XYZ file of N, CA and C in Angstrom:
789
model
N -56.169 -28.348 -3.819
C -55.163 -28.229 -4.869
C -55.853 -28.079 -6.218
N -55.435 -27.108 -6.999
C -56.002 -26.868 -8.318
C -55.249 -27.669 -9.361
N -55.973 -28.435 -10.158
C -55.346 -29.248 -11.188
C -54.789 -28.360 -12.298
N -53.696 -28.807 -12.891
C -53.105 -28.108 -14.042
C -52.796 -29.168 -15.095
N -53.770 -29.405 -15.979
C -53.664 -30.487 -16.948
C -52.902 -30.023 -18.184
N -51.909 -30.798 -18.565
C -51.182 -30.518 -19.799
C -51.064 -31.802 -20.607
N -51.044 -31.657 -21.930
C -50.971 -32.820 -22.811
C -49.601 -33.475 -22.664
N -49.616 -34.791 -22.585
C -48.381 -35.552 -22.454
C -47.675 -35.586 -23.811
N -46.466 -35.052 -23.868
C -45.704 -34.983 -25.116
C -44.270 -35.441 -24.875
N -43.739 -36.207 -25.844
C -42.370 -36.699 -25.725
C -41.380 -35.544 -25.704
N -41.693 -34.463 -26.415
C -40.781 -33.312 -26.472
C -40.662 -32.621 -25.116
N -41.666 -32.774 -24.279
C -41.667 -32.130 -22.966
C -41.420 -33.130 -21.845
N -42.052 -34.291 -21.962
C -42.017 -35.273 -20.874
C -41.186 -36.505 -21.216
N -40.346 -36.386 -22.235
C -39.585 -37.544 -22.706
C -38.685 -38.180 -21.669
N -38.189 -37.404 -20.726
C -37.291 -37.941 -19.711
C -37.957 -38.014 -18.335
N -39.276 -37.904 -18.347
C -40.019 -37.910 -17.083
C -40.859 -39.169 -16.951
N -41.343 -39.367 -15.743
C -42.240 -40.472 -15.459
C -43.188 -40.041 -14.356
N -43.884 -41.008 -13.783
C -44.813 -40.663 -12.701
C -44.779 -41.715 -11.604
N -45.167 -41.261 -10.432
C -45.318 -42.155 -9.282
C -46.803 -42.364 -9.020
N -47.150 -43.549 -8.554
C -48.542 -43.801 -8.183
C -48.882 -42.970 -6.950
N -50.082 -42.394 -6.887
C -50.469 -41.643 -5.686
C -50.518 -42.574 -4.481
N -50.176 -42.039 -3.322
C -50.142 -42.844 -2.099
C -51.553 -43.180 -1.615
N -52.540 -42.440 -2.043
C -53.919 -42.683 -1.635
C -54.857 -41.938 -2.560
N -55.999 -41.553 -2.030
C -57.014 -40.886 -2.844
C -57.298 -39.478 -2.350
N -56.270 -38.828 -1.830
C -56.422 -37.449 -1.390
C -56.876 -36.534 -2.511
N -56.539 -36.888 -3.750
C -56.947 -36.065 -4.894
C -58.461 -36.076 -5.098
N -59.148 -37.026 -4.461
C -60.604 -37.107 -4.600
C -61.329 -36.611 -3.357
N -60.588 -36.086 -2.393
C -61.174 -35.746 -1.089
C -62.253 -34.677 -1.154
N -62.226 -33.822 -2.160
C -63.201 -32.731 -2.242
C -64.304 -32.993 -3.264
N -64.314 -34.185 -3.853
C -65.285 -34.508 -4.910
C -66.451 -35.278 -4.308
N -67.651 -34.723 -4.399
C -68.804 -35.343 -3.748
C -69.719 -36.115 -4.709
N -69.456 -36.045 -5.998
C -70.163 -36.889 -6.959
C -69.271 -37.059 -8.177
N -69.375 -38.230 -8.822
C -68.501 -38.494 -9.958
C -69.255 -39.342 -10.979
N -69.031 -39.028 -12.259
C -69.663 -39.796 -13.336
C -69.156 -41.231 -13.306
N -70.053 -42.165 -13.556
C -69.659 -43.571 -13.578
C -69.963 -44.161 -14.944
N -69.135 -45.103 -15.359
C -69.250 -45.719 -16.673
C -70.158 -46.941 -16.615
N -70.740 -47.285 -17.756
C -71.675 -48.401 -17.818
C -71.043 -49.692 -17.308
N -69.754 -49.912 -17.607
C -69.112 -51.171 -17.241
C -68.845 -51.317 -15.746
N -69.014 -50.253 -14.977
C -68.780 -50.363 -13.541
C -70.064 -50.234 -12.723
N -71.195 -50.161 -13.409
C -72.475 -49.977 -12.713
C -72.716 -51.082 -11.686
N -72.450 -52.333 -12.051
C -72.692 -53.444 -11.144
C -71.904 -53.334 -9.864
N -70.620 -52.974 -9.969
C -69.769 -52.845 -8.785
C -70.161 -51.628 -7.955
N -70.531 -50.551 -8.634
C -70.969 -49.351 -7.919
C -72.245 -49.641 -7.135
N -73.173 -50.363 -7.751
C -74.486 -50.584 -7.155
C -74.418 -51.277 -5.799
N -73.435 -52.147 -5.605
C -73.341 -52.863 -4.329
C -72.382 -52.179 -3.362
N -71.829 -51.046 -3.749
C -70.833 -50.379 -2.915
C -71.149 -48.924 -2.609
N -71.710 -48.208 -3.581
C -71.941 -46.774 -3.457
C -73.361 -46.443 -3.884
N -73.964 -45.409 -3.297
C -75.251 -44.955 -3.814
C -75.032 -44.180 -5.114
N -75.934 -44.352 -6.069
C -75.832 -43.515 -7.266
C -77.215 -43.087 -7.719
N -77.229 -41.939 -8.382
C -78.454 -41.389 -8.918
C -78.190 -40.859 -10.311
N -79.077 -40.017 -10.803
C -78.959 -39.493 -12.161
C -78.995 -37.974 -12.156
N -78.231 -37.391 -13.072
C -78.330 -35.964 -13.355
C -79.131 -35.786 -14.643
N -79.713 -34.617 -14.803
C -80.520 -34.332 -15.990
C -79.815 -33.286 -16.860
N -80.441 -32.977 -17.985
C -79.929 -31.914 -18.852
C -78.656 -32.295 -19.579
N -77.795 -31.300 -19.803
C -76.553 -31.535 -20.540
C -75.628 -32.503 -19.814
N -75.752 -32.569 -18.502
C -74.889 -33.451 -17.710
C -75.552 -34.790 -17.416
N -76.608 -35.142 -18.169
C -77.369 -36.354 -17.901
C -76.464 -37.568 -17.821
N -76.734 -38.412 -16.839
C -75.968 -39.631 -16.679
C -75.947 -40.070 -15.240
N -75.520 -41.310 -14.996
C -75.436 -41.801 -13.621
C -74.210 -41.243 -12.908
N -74.384 -40.862 -11.640
C -73.266 -40.345 -10.846
C -73.264 -41.009 -9.480
N -72.083 -41.411 -9.043
C -71.940 -41.948 -7.700
C -71.991 -40.795 -6.708
N -72.692 -41.000 -5.607
C -72.831 -39.969 -4.579
C -71.842 -40.275 -3.468
N -70.970 -39.322 -3.176
C -69.873 -39.545 -2.238
C -69.958 -38.678 -0.997
N -70.901 -37.780 -0.954
C -71.071 -36.909 0.206
C -72.033 -35.786 -0.126
N -72.507 -35.099 0.905
C -73.464 -34.019 0.701
C -72.936 -32.666 1.169
N -71.863 -32.666 1.940
C -71.268 -31.405 2.371
C -70.218 -30.971 1.361
N -70.170 -29.690 1.077
C -69.260 -29.168 0.062
C -67.820 -29.569 0.353
N -67.142 -30.074 -0.678
C -65.723 -30.433 -0.606
C -65.419 -31.522 0.416
N -66.395 -32.390 0.702
C -66.178 -33.437 1.706
C -66.624 -34.796 1.166
N -65.681 -35.517 0.577
C -65.927 -36.879 0.108
C -65.822 -37.809 1.308
N -66.932 -38.381 1.736
C -66.948 -39.203 2.944
C -66.168 -40.501 2.786
N -65.899 -40.890 1.549
C -65.203 -42.152 1.321
C -63.684 -42.009 1.340
N -63.193 -40.781 1.518
C -61.742 -40.560 1.613
C -61.397 -40.170 3.042
N -60.564 -40.984 3.677
C -60.136 -40.711 5.050
C -59.152 -39.547 5.064
N -58.882 -39.034 6.259
C -57.972 -37.899 6.389
C -56.580 -38.226 5.856
N -56.182 -39.499 5.942
C -54.851 -39.891 5.462
C -54.877 -40.349 4.003
N -56.010 -40.176 3.320
C -56.100 -40.501 1.903
C -56.594 -41.902 1.599
N -56.805 -42.729 2.623
C -57.312 -44.080 2.385
C -58.751 -44.027 1.867
N -59.090 -44.968 0.975
C -60.462 -45.079 0.498
C -61.220 -45.981 1.463
N -62.349 -45.515 1.975
C -63.068 -46.223 3.018
C -64.184 -47.132 2.482
N -64.427 -47.099 1.188
C -65.478 -47.933 0.610
C -64.930 -49.213 0.016
N -65.832 -50.025 -0.538
C -65.432 -51.304 -1.133
C -65.000 -51.148 -2.588
N -65.449 -50.091 -3.245
C -65.139 -49.923 -4.661
C -64.719 -48.495 -4.945
N -63.675 -48.349 -5.754
C -63.168 -47.025 -6.138
C -63.535 -46.771 -7.600
N -64.297 -45.727 -7.915
C -64.643 -45.422 -9.311
C -63.400 -45.295 -10.191
N -63.552 -45.701 -11.447
C -62.422 -45.726 -12.377
C -61.747 -44.363 -12.487
N -62.558 -43.310 -12.524
C -62.006 -41.959 -12.708
C -60.944 -41.649 -11.659
N -61.130 -42.115 -10.437
C -60.158 -41.843 -9.381
C -58.931 -42.734 -9.498
N -59.093 -43.911 -10.085
C -57.974 -44.860 -10.184
C -57.019 -44.513 -11.316
N -57.426 -43.657 -12.215
C -56.549 -43.293 -13.332
C -55.798 -41.983 -13.089
N -55.972 -41.375 -11.933
C -55.238 -40.156 -11.593
C -53.740 -40.475 -11.520
N -52.852 -39.585 -12.005
C -53.048 -38.178 -12.393
C -53.308 -37.962 -13.886
N -53.792 -38.999 -14.583
C -54.055 -38.865 -16.010
C -55.492 -38.421 -16.270
N -55.675 -37.762 -17.405
C -57.010 -37.297 -17.794
C -57.094 -37.268 -19.311
N -58.233 -37.689 -19.833
C -58.450 -37.655 -21.274
C -58.882 -36.253 -21.676
N -58.236 -35.707 -22.708
C -58.523 -34.344 -23.132
C -59.067 -34.336 -24.562
N -60.202 -33.675 -24.767
C -60.805 -33.554 -26.090
C -60.121 -32.420 -26.853
N -59.707 -32.713 -28.082
C -59.057 -31.715 -28.922
C -60.068 -31.096 -29.887
N -59.727 -29.942 -30.439
C -60.620 -29.267 -31.387
C -60.879 -30.126 -32.615
N -59.942 -31.022 -32.932
C -60.072 -31.885 -34.109
C -61.102 -32.990 -33.910
N -61.580 -33.139 -32.657
C -62.504 -34.225 -32.362
C -61.814 -35.453 -31.826
N -60.487 -35.450 -31.868
C -59.722 -36.569 -31.324
C -59.430 -36.313 -29.842
N -58.757 -37.286 -29.218
C -58.448 -37.173 -27.795
C -56.947 -37.328 -27.572
N -56.489 -36.654 -26.531
C -55.084 -36.751 -26.141
C -55.017 -37.100 -24.666
N -53.913 -37.688 -24.272
C -53.727 -38.039 -22.873
C -53.089 -36.866 -22.149
N -53.741 -36.437 -21.079
C -53.216 -35.335 -20.287
C -52.722 -35.822 -18.943
N -51.940 -34.996 -18.290
C -51.394 -35.311 -16.969
C -51.538 -34.072 -16.091
N -51.851 -34.280 -14.834
C -51.978 -33.160 -13.906
C -50.581 -32.756 -13.441
N -50.095 -31.644 -13.990
C -48.743 -31.182 -13.665
C -48.643 -30.670 -12.236
N -49.791 -30.420 -11.596
C -49.783 -29.927 -10.220
C -49.954 -31.051 -9.202
N -49.935 -32.297 -9.676
C -50.200 -33.434 -8.793
C -49.047 -33.747 -7.843
N -47.820 -33.313 -8.215
C -46.648 -33.669 -7.422
C -46.180 -35.088 -7.682
N -46.760 -35.744 -8.687
C -46.433 -37.144 -8.962
C -45.520 -37.311 -10.167
N -45.236 -36.231 -10.887
C -44.311 -36.307 -12.022
C -42.878 -36.289 -11.495
N -42.054 -37.173 -12.010
C -40.688 -37.303 -11.519
C -39.759 -37.666 -12.667
N -38.486 -37.805 -12.355
C -37.526 -38.295 -13.335
C -37.900 -39.721 -13.711
N -37.717 -40.062 -14.988
C -38.121 -41.386 -15.461
C -37.499 -42.512 -14.642
N -36.262 -42.315 -14.206
C -35.565 -43.358 -13.448
C -36.145 -43.544 -12.052
N -36.891 -42.543 -11.582
C -37.442 -42.593 -10.223
C -38.879 -43.105 -10.182
N -39.455 -43.324 -11.353
C -40.841 -43.779 -11.388
C -41.089 -44.610 -12.626
N -42.313 -44.573 -13.114
C -42.683 -45.291 -14.335
C -42.551 -44.326 -15.510
N -41.673 -44.624 -16.478
C -41.449 -43.682 -17.587
C -42.697 -43.480 -18.441
N -42.834 -42.262 -18.964
C -43.906 -41.975 -19.911
C -43.575 -42.507 -21.301
N -42.307 -42.366 -21.678
C -41.879 -42.709 -23.037
C -40.639 -43.595 -22.999
N -40.467 -44.396 -24.076
C -39.260 -45.214 -24.182
C -38.165 -44.435 -24.910
N -37.057 -45.077 -25.175
C -35.914 -44.390 -25.795
C -36.215 -43.916 -27.220
N -37.215 -44.537 -27.848
C -37.589 -44.132 -29.213
C -38.611 -43.006 -29.221
N -39.006 -42.562 -28.037
C -39.985 -41.478 -27.955
C -41.419 -41.930 -28.069
N -41.641 -43.237 -27.971
C -43.000 -43.767 -28.025
C -43.534 -44.002 -26.607
N -44.833 -43.863 -26.446
C -45.440 -44.077 -25.133
C -45.174 -45.499 -24.658
N -44.836 -45.647 -23.397
C -44.578 -46.969 -22.835
C -45.889 -47.761 -22.756
N -45.769 -49.064 -22.557
C -46.950 -49.913 -22.459
C -47.849 -49.487 -21.311
N -47.239 -49.042 -20.217
C -48.040 -48.599 -19.064
C -48.901 -47.389 -19.424
N -48.316 -46.447 -20.162
C -49.061 -45.257 -20.580
C -50.148 -45.638 -21.583
N -49.833 -46.542 -22.507
C -50.825 -46.987 -23.473
C -51.995 -47.675 -22.778
N -51.699 -48.432 -21.703
C -52.765 -49.107 -20.947
C -53.684 -48.092 -20.270
N -53.096 -47.021 -19.736
C -53.901 -45.964 -19.115
C -54.799 -45.309 -20.157
N -54.236 -45.026 -21.327
C -55.012 -44.387 -22.394
C -56.173 -45.281 -22.828
N -55.911 -46.589 -22.960
C -56.987 -47.506 -23.340
C -58.096 -47.516 -22.285
N -57.707 -47.540 -21.021
C -58.697 -47.551 -19.945
C -59.520 -46.268 -19.941
N -58.872 -45.136 -20.163
C -59.584 -43.858 -20.187
C -60.544 -43.781 -21.372
N -60.132 -44.314 -22.518
C -61.012 -44.312 -23.685
C -62.210 -45.229 -23.452
N -61.970 -46.407 -22.852
C -63.071 -47.321 -22.539
C -64.025 -46.681 -21.531
N -63.447 -45.974 -20.566
C -64.273 -45.317 -19.546
C -65.122 -44.216 -20.180
N -64.537 -43.453 -21.084
C -65.308 -42.397 -21.744
C -66.480 -42.997 -22.512
N -66.225 -44.085 -23.242
C -67.311 -44.737 -23.984
C -68.383 -45.245 -23.014
N -67.945 -45.773 -21.883
C -68.898 -46.262 -20.884
C -69.726 -45.149 -20.282
N -69.115 -44.000 -20.063
C -69.849 -42.844 -19.531
C -70.865 -42.349 -20.564
N -70.473 -42.349 -21.839
C -71.400 -41.941 -22.893
C -72.565 -42.922 -23.004
N -72.285 -44.213 -22.844
C -73.347 -45.223 -22.884
C -74.317 -45.017 -21.723
N -73.768 -44.761 -20.532
C -74.612 -44.507 -19.366
C -75.455 -43.257 -19.531
N -74.864 -42.232 -20.146
C -75.600 -40.979 -20.374
C -76.758 -41.197 -21.340
N -76.510 -41.967 -22.402
C -77.564 -42.235 -23.389
C -78.703 -43.026 -22.746
N -78.354 -44.018 -21.916
C -79.381 -44.811 -21.238
C -80.174 -43.944 -20.261
N -79.495 -43.024 -19.594
C -80.177 -42.128 -18.653
C -81.172 -41.232 -19.374
N -80.761 -40.698 -20.518
C -81.669 -39.835 -21.288
C -82.910 -40.624 -21.722
N -82.701 -41.896 -22.071
C -83.840 -42.722 -22.485
C -84.768 -42.992 -21.303
N -84.226 -43.176 -20.119
C -85.051 -43.359 -18.924
C -85.893 -42.111 -18.651
N -85.299 -40.940 -18.883
C -86.065 -39.693 -18.737
C -87.192 -39.645 -19.768
N -86.892 -40.023 -21.016
C -87.902 -39.990 -22.079
C -89.072 -40.917 -21.770
N -88.785 -42.041 -21.123
C -89.826 -43.002 -20.768
C -90.531 -42.622 -19.465
N -90.146 -41.491 -18.899
C -90.747 -40.995 -17.657
C -90.567 -41.978 -16.504
N -89.399 -42.617 -16.456
C -89.118 -43.585 -15.398
C -88.245 -43.014 -14.291
N -87.858 -41.752 -14.422
C -87.040 -41.117 -13.388
C -87.833 -39.990 -12.727
N -87.567 -39.779 -11.462
C -88.252 -38.740 -10.695
C -87.240 -38.045 -9.798
N -87.506 -36.803 -9.370
C -86.611 -36.132 -8.431
C -86.448 -36.986 -7.171
N -85.237 -37.073 -6.706
C -84.944 -37.880 -5.517
C -85.122 -36.978 -4.288
N -86.111 -37.238 -3.448
C -86.376 -36.350 -2.308
C -85.421 -36.587 -1.141
N -84.151 -36.387 -1.410
C -83.142 -36.589 -0.374
C -83.083 -35.391 0.566
N -82.954 -35.661 1.841
C -82.788 -34.607 2.829
C -81.634 -34.968 3.755
N -80.830 -33.968 4.071
C -79.668 -34.157 4.934
C -79.918 -33.448 6.255
N -79.702 -34.158 7.338
C -79.884 -33.569 8.662
C -78.653 -32.778 9.045
N -78.834 -31.498 9.325
C -77.741 -30.642 9.762
C -78.075 -30.051 11.132
N -77.136 -29.318 11.697
C -77.337 -28.762 13.033
C -78.541 -27.828 13.089
N -78.775 -27.106 11.982
C -79.885 -26.143 11.967
C -81.142 -26.713 11.295
N -81.191 -28.042 11.152
C -82.379 -28.668 10.581
C -82.081 -29.419 9.303
N -83.137 -29.859 8.620
C -82.985 -30.633 7.393
C -82.771 -29.719 6.186
N -81.937 -30.199 5.268
C -81.689 -29.482 4.020
C -81.967 -30.417 2.858
N -82.757 -29.974 1.887
C -83.065 -30.792 0.719
C -81.882 -30.807 -0.242
N -81.627 -31.956 -0.835
C -80.581 -32.102 -1.844
C -81.237 -31.964 -3.210
N -80.803 -30.991 -3.982
C -81.426 -30.698 -5.272
C -80.620 -31.293 -6.422
N -81.338 -31.616 -7.516
C -80.670 -31.971 -8.759
C -80.469 -33.447 -9.023
N -80.742 -34.299 -8.043
C -80.561 -35.732 -8.240
C -81.900 -36.398 -8.553
N -81.837 -37.412 -9.420
C -83.034 -38.169 -9.784
C -82.822 -39.645 -9.461
N -83.929 -40.338 -9.245
C -83.904 -41.774 -8.982
C -84.961 -42.458 -9.850
N -84.913 -43.775 -9.903
C -85.907 -44.537 -10.651
C -87.226 -44.533 -9.898
N -88.314 -44.304 -10.622
C -89.649 -44.418 -10.055
C -90.043 -45.891 -10.141
N -89.930 -46.586 -9.028
C -90.128 -48.038 -9.033
C -91.546 -48.416 -9.437
N -92.523 -47.644 -9.005
C -93.910 -47.949 -9.344
C -94.134 -47.889 -10.861
N -93.611 -46.862 -11.508
C -93.755 -46.743 -12.958
C -92.989 -47.838 -13.682
N -91.811 -48.190 -13.145
C -91.017 -49.258 -13.759
C -91.803 -50.569 -13.739
N -92.432 -50.860 -12.610
C -93.147 -52.127 -12.469
C -94.474 -52.151 -13.223
N -94.981 -50.977 -13.597
C -96.274 -50.931 -14.296
C -96.123 -50.767 -15.812
N -94.906 -50.900 -16.322
C -94.694 -50.784 -17.764
C -95.432 -51.902 -18.494
N -95.944 -51.571 -19.689
C -96.588 -52.625 -20.480
C -95.525 -53.528 -21.081
N -95.969 -54.634 -21.672
C -95.027 -55.636 -22.167
C -94.094 -55.074 -23.237
N -94.631 -54.228 -24.119
C -93.814 -53.668 -25.204
C -92.742 -52.741 -24.641
N -93.146 -51.890 -23.699
C -92.178 -50.974 -23.095
C -91.134 -51.715 -22.283
N -91.567 -52.757 -21.577
C -90.636 -53.541 -20.761
C -89.617 -54.241 -21.655
N -90.062 -54.777 -22.774
C -89.162 -55.455 -23.705
C -88.156 -54.475 -24.286
N -88.632 -53.282 -24.650
C -87.723 -52.256 -25.186
C -86.667 -51.884 -24.156
N -87.119 -51.707 -22.911
C -86.188 -51.339 -21.849
C -85.165 -52.442 -21.604
N -85.609 -53.691 -21.690
C -84.672 -54.796 -21.468
C -83.646 -54.869 -22.590
N -84.097 -54.768 -23.830
C -83.187 -54.849 -24.966
C -82.207 -53.681 -24.986
N -82.656 -52.539 -24.506
C -81.780 -51.363 -24.506
C -80.855 -51.286 -23.305
N -80.894 -52.280 -22.442
C -80.034 -52.286 -21.259
C -80.509 -51.352 -20.166
N -81.728 -50.849 -20.309
C -82.236 -49.887 -19.328
C -82.648 -50.553 -18.023
N -83.147 -51.777 -18.115
C -83.615 -52.457 -16.903
C -82.470 -52.697 -15.924
N -81.343 -53.145 -16.443
C -80.193 -53.403 -15.567
C -79.772 -52.131 -14.854
N -79.738 -51.020 -15.595
C -79.353 -49.733 -14.998
C -80.378 -49.297 -13.956
N -81.661 -49.461 -14.278
C -82.721 -49.033 -13.362
C -82.707 -49.841 -12.067
N -82.606 -51.152 -12.180
C -82.600 -51.982 -10.975
C -81.322 -51.775 -10.163
N -80.226 -51.526 -10.852
C -78.970 -51.254 -10.137
C -79.084 -49.980 -9.304
N -79.748 -48.964 -9.869
C -79.906 -47.713 -9.122
C -80.779 -47.919 -7.892
N -81.864 -48.675 -8.051
C -82.726 -48.956 -6.901
C -81.966 -49.704 -5.813
N -81.148 -50.667 -6.225
C -80.339 -51.428 -5.268
C -79.344 -50.529 -4.555
N -78.738 -49.610 -5.302
C -77.666 -48.776 -4.747
C -78.140 -47.844 -3.647
N -79.418 -47.512 -3.613
C -79.899 -46.554 -2.625
C -79.721 -47.065 -1.205
N -79.636 -48.388 -1.046
C -79.392 -48.944 0.274
C -78.032 -48.586 0.824
N -77.112 -48.173 -0.053
C -75.769 -47.807 0.392
C -75.712 -46.458 1.097
N -76.797 -45.707 1.050
C -76.822 -44.432 1.766
C -76.667 -44.634 3.264
N -76.990 -45.839 3.741
C -76.856 -46.125 5.165
C -75.435 -46.031 5.671
N -74.458 -46.111 4.751
C -73.055 -46.000 5.147
C -72.683 -44.587 5.579
N -73.433 -43.594 5.096
C -72.999 -42.214 5.241
C -72.869 -41.767 6.690
N -73.789 -42.193 7.543
C -73.707 -41.762 8.937
C -72.454 -42.321 9.600
N -72.120 -43.583 9.313
C -70.905 -44.175 9.877
C -69.659 -43.491 9.331
N -69.648 -43.223 8.025
C -68.492 -42.570 7.417
C -68.313 -41.155 7.959
N -69.419 -40.456 8.188
C -69.340 -39.105 8.738
C -68.742 -39.130 10.138
N -69.123 -40.142 10.928
C -68.562 -40.259 12.276
C -67.064 -40.561 12.229
N -66.672 -41.449 11.313
C -65.251 -41.769 11.166
C -64.464 -40.523 10.769
N -65.006 -39.779 9.808
C -64.328 -38.563 9.336
C -64.198 -37.538 10.466
N -65.282 -37.350 11.237
C -65.260 -36.386 12.340
C -64.266 -36.826 13.412
N -64.206 -38.132 13.679
C -63.278 -38.650 14.679
C -61.829 -38.429 14.252
N -61.528 -38.702 12.976
C -60.167 -38.495 12.464
C -59.781 -37.017 12.517
N -60.738 -36.158 12.155
C -60.461 -34.726 12.166
C -60.186 -34.236 13.581
N -60.953 -34.748 14.533
C -60.753 -34.358 15.933
C -59.387 -34.819 16.428
N -58.987 -36.027 16.052
C -57.677 -36.539 16.456
C -56.558 -35.676 15.877
N -56.713 -35.294 14.596
C -55.702 -34.452 13.962
C -55.599 -33.105 14.659
N -56.743 -32.525 15.010
C -56.743 -31.229 15.686
C -56.086 -31.328 17.060
N -56.311 -32.436 17.743
C -55.697 -32.631 19.053
C -54.182 -32.744 18.936
N -53.723 -33.514 17.946
C -52.283 -33.662 17.737
C -51.668 -32.328 17.348
N -52.363 -31.593 16.455
C -51.845 -30.300 16.010
C -51.731 -29.317 17.179
N -52.735 -29.336 18.067
C -52.711 -28.414 19.200
C -51.579 -28.738 20.166
N -51.171 -30.006 20.208
C -50.078 -30.407 21.095
C -48.761 -29.750 20.700
N -48.585 -29.561 19.388
C -47.297 -29.067 18.896
C -47.347 -27.623 18.417
N -48.500 -26.983 18.595
C -48.645 -25.608 18.093
C -47.881 -24.609 18.948
N -47.907 -24.801 20.231
C -47.276 -23.857 21.156
C -45.875 -24.326 21.508
N -44.853 -23.542 21.162
C -43.468 -23.922 21.427
C -43.224 -24.132 22.905
N -43.812 -23.274 23.712
C -43.620 -23.407 25.155
C -44.186 -24.735 25.636
N -45.298 -25.118 25.054
C -45.906 -26.380 25.441
C -45.034 -27.539 24.975
N -44.451 -27.418 23.772
C -43.557 -28.459 23.271
C -42.435 -28.732 24.257
N -41.883 -27.661 24.829
C -40.739 -27.811 25.710
C -41.109 -28.530 27.011
N -42.382 -28.554 27.343
C -42.815 -29.200 28.569
C -43.159 -30.671 28.361
N -43.183 -31.122 27.088
C -43.521 -32.509 26.833
C -42.418 -33.442 27.305
N -42.796 -34.590 27.836
C -41.841 -35.609 28.265
C -41.562 -36.525 27.073
N -40.580 -36.106 26.250
C -40.301 -36.848 25.036
C -39.770 -38.258 25.324
N -39.062 -38.422 26.425
C -38.575 -39.769 26.760
C -39.742 -40.726 26.967
N -40.797 -40.226 27.606
C -41.968 -41.060 27.844
C -42.727 -41.315 26.549
N -42.802 -40.272 25.683
C -43.540 -40.392 24.433
C -42.863 -41.380 23.500
N -41.529 -41.331 23.450
C -40.772 -42.154 22.515
C -40.355 -43.492 23.090
N -40.716 -43.749 24.337
C -40.316 -44.990 24.983
C -40.900 -46.196 24.252
N -40.044 -47.173 24.007
C -40.469 -48.372 23.301
C -40.786 -49.455 24.312
N -42.079 -49.649 24.587
C -42.461 -50.641 25.611
C -42.167 -52.058 25.133
C-alpha cells in the first residue's frame, strides 16, 4: 500500500477521526527503521541495530534482510518481537517538515483508518482545536524527531572517532551467502583501547551508552532464523487455505457440515 500523507486541517478533517490500526501490517515491508535516542535501551535488548553513514547517519533497527519482508510482523499483522519502535506505534500519523522550518502533523489518507468522528477518536473538538489525543501524538512525534536527531549526531561523532566499522553481515540464501552492504557496527577493540581523555569525552557525550547498546543488540540477530521459520510456516498455511477455496468445483465437494461441526 502506498502512503498518501496530507496535513491534518480542521477545514478538511474537522468532522473526521481515526481508528487505531488492528496490528502492524503497515510495517510489514519495512526492513530497517530509524530509532530515537530515548528508545535505544529498549531496542538493544529486543532488536538488532546498527548504523548508517552519510546523510542518513544514525542508528537503525534491523527488521529483516529480504526486500519488503519485516520478520517481526506476522502474516496477520501481529508484532512478533518484545519491543515496537515508536515510529510504528504512531501510525497513521507522520510529522511533516514545512518550507518555513516548522512542522505539521500529517495523516496517511490511504491508511483506511480515517472515519467519521463519532466512529473513532476525533481529530478536532467543536471549537476546531486539536483534541488532547491528537496533541499527545504530536508531542510524541516531536520528541521522537529530537531523539532521532540526537542519535544521528552521536553516530556522526562515533564515525569521527573512528569507532565504527563496516558490519560484515552475510545472509544465507538458497544460492549461497549474500553480503549485506551499508550497515556499520561498533569496533569493540578500538572502543576498549581508547585513551583516558577520549573515553571521558565519549562518556560525557553519551557515546559510550550508544556504543555498548549496539554491541549488546547484535545478539538479537539470533531471533531471525526462528522468525523466518514462523513467517514461512504462516505463509504456507495461508497458501494451503487459499488453495482449498480457489477452485469452485473443489468447494462444492467440501463437507461443510464436518468443517463447521462444533465438537
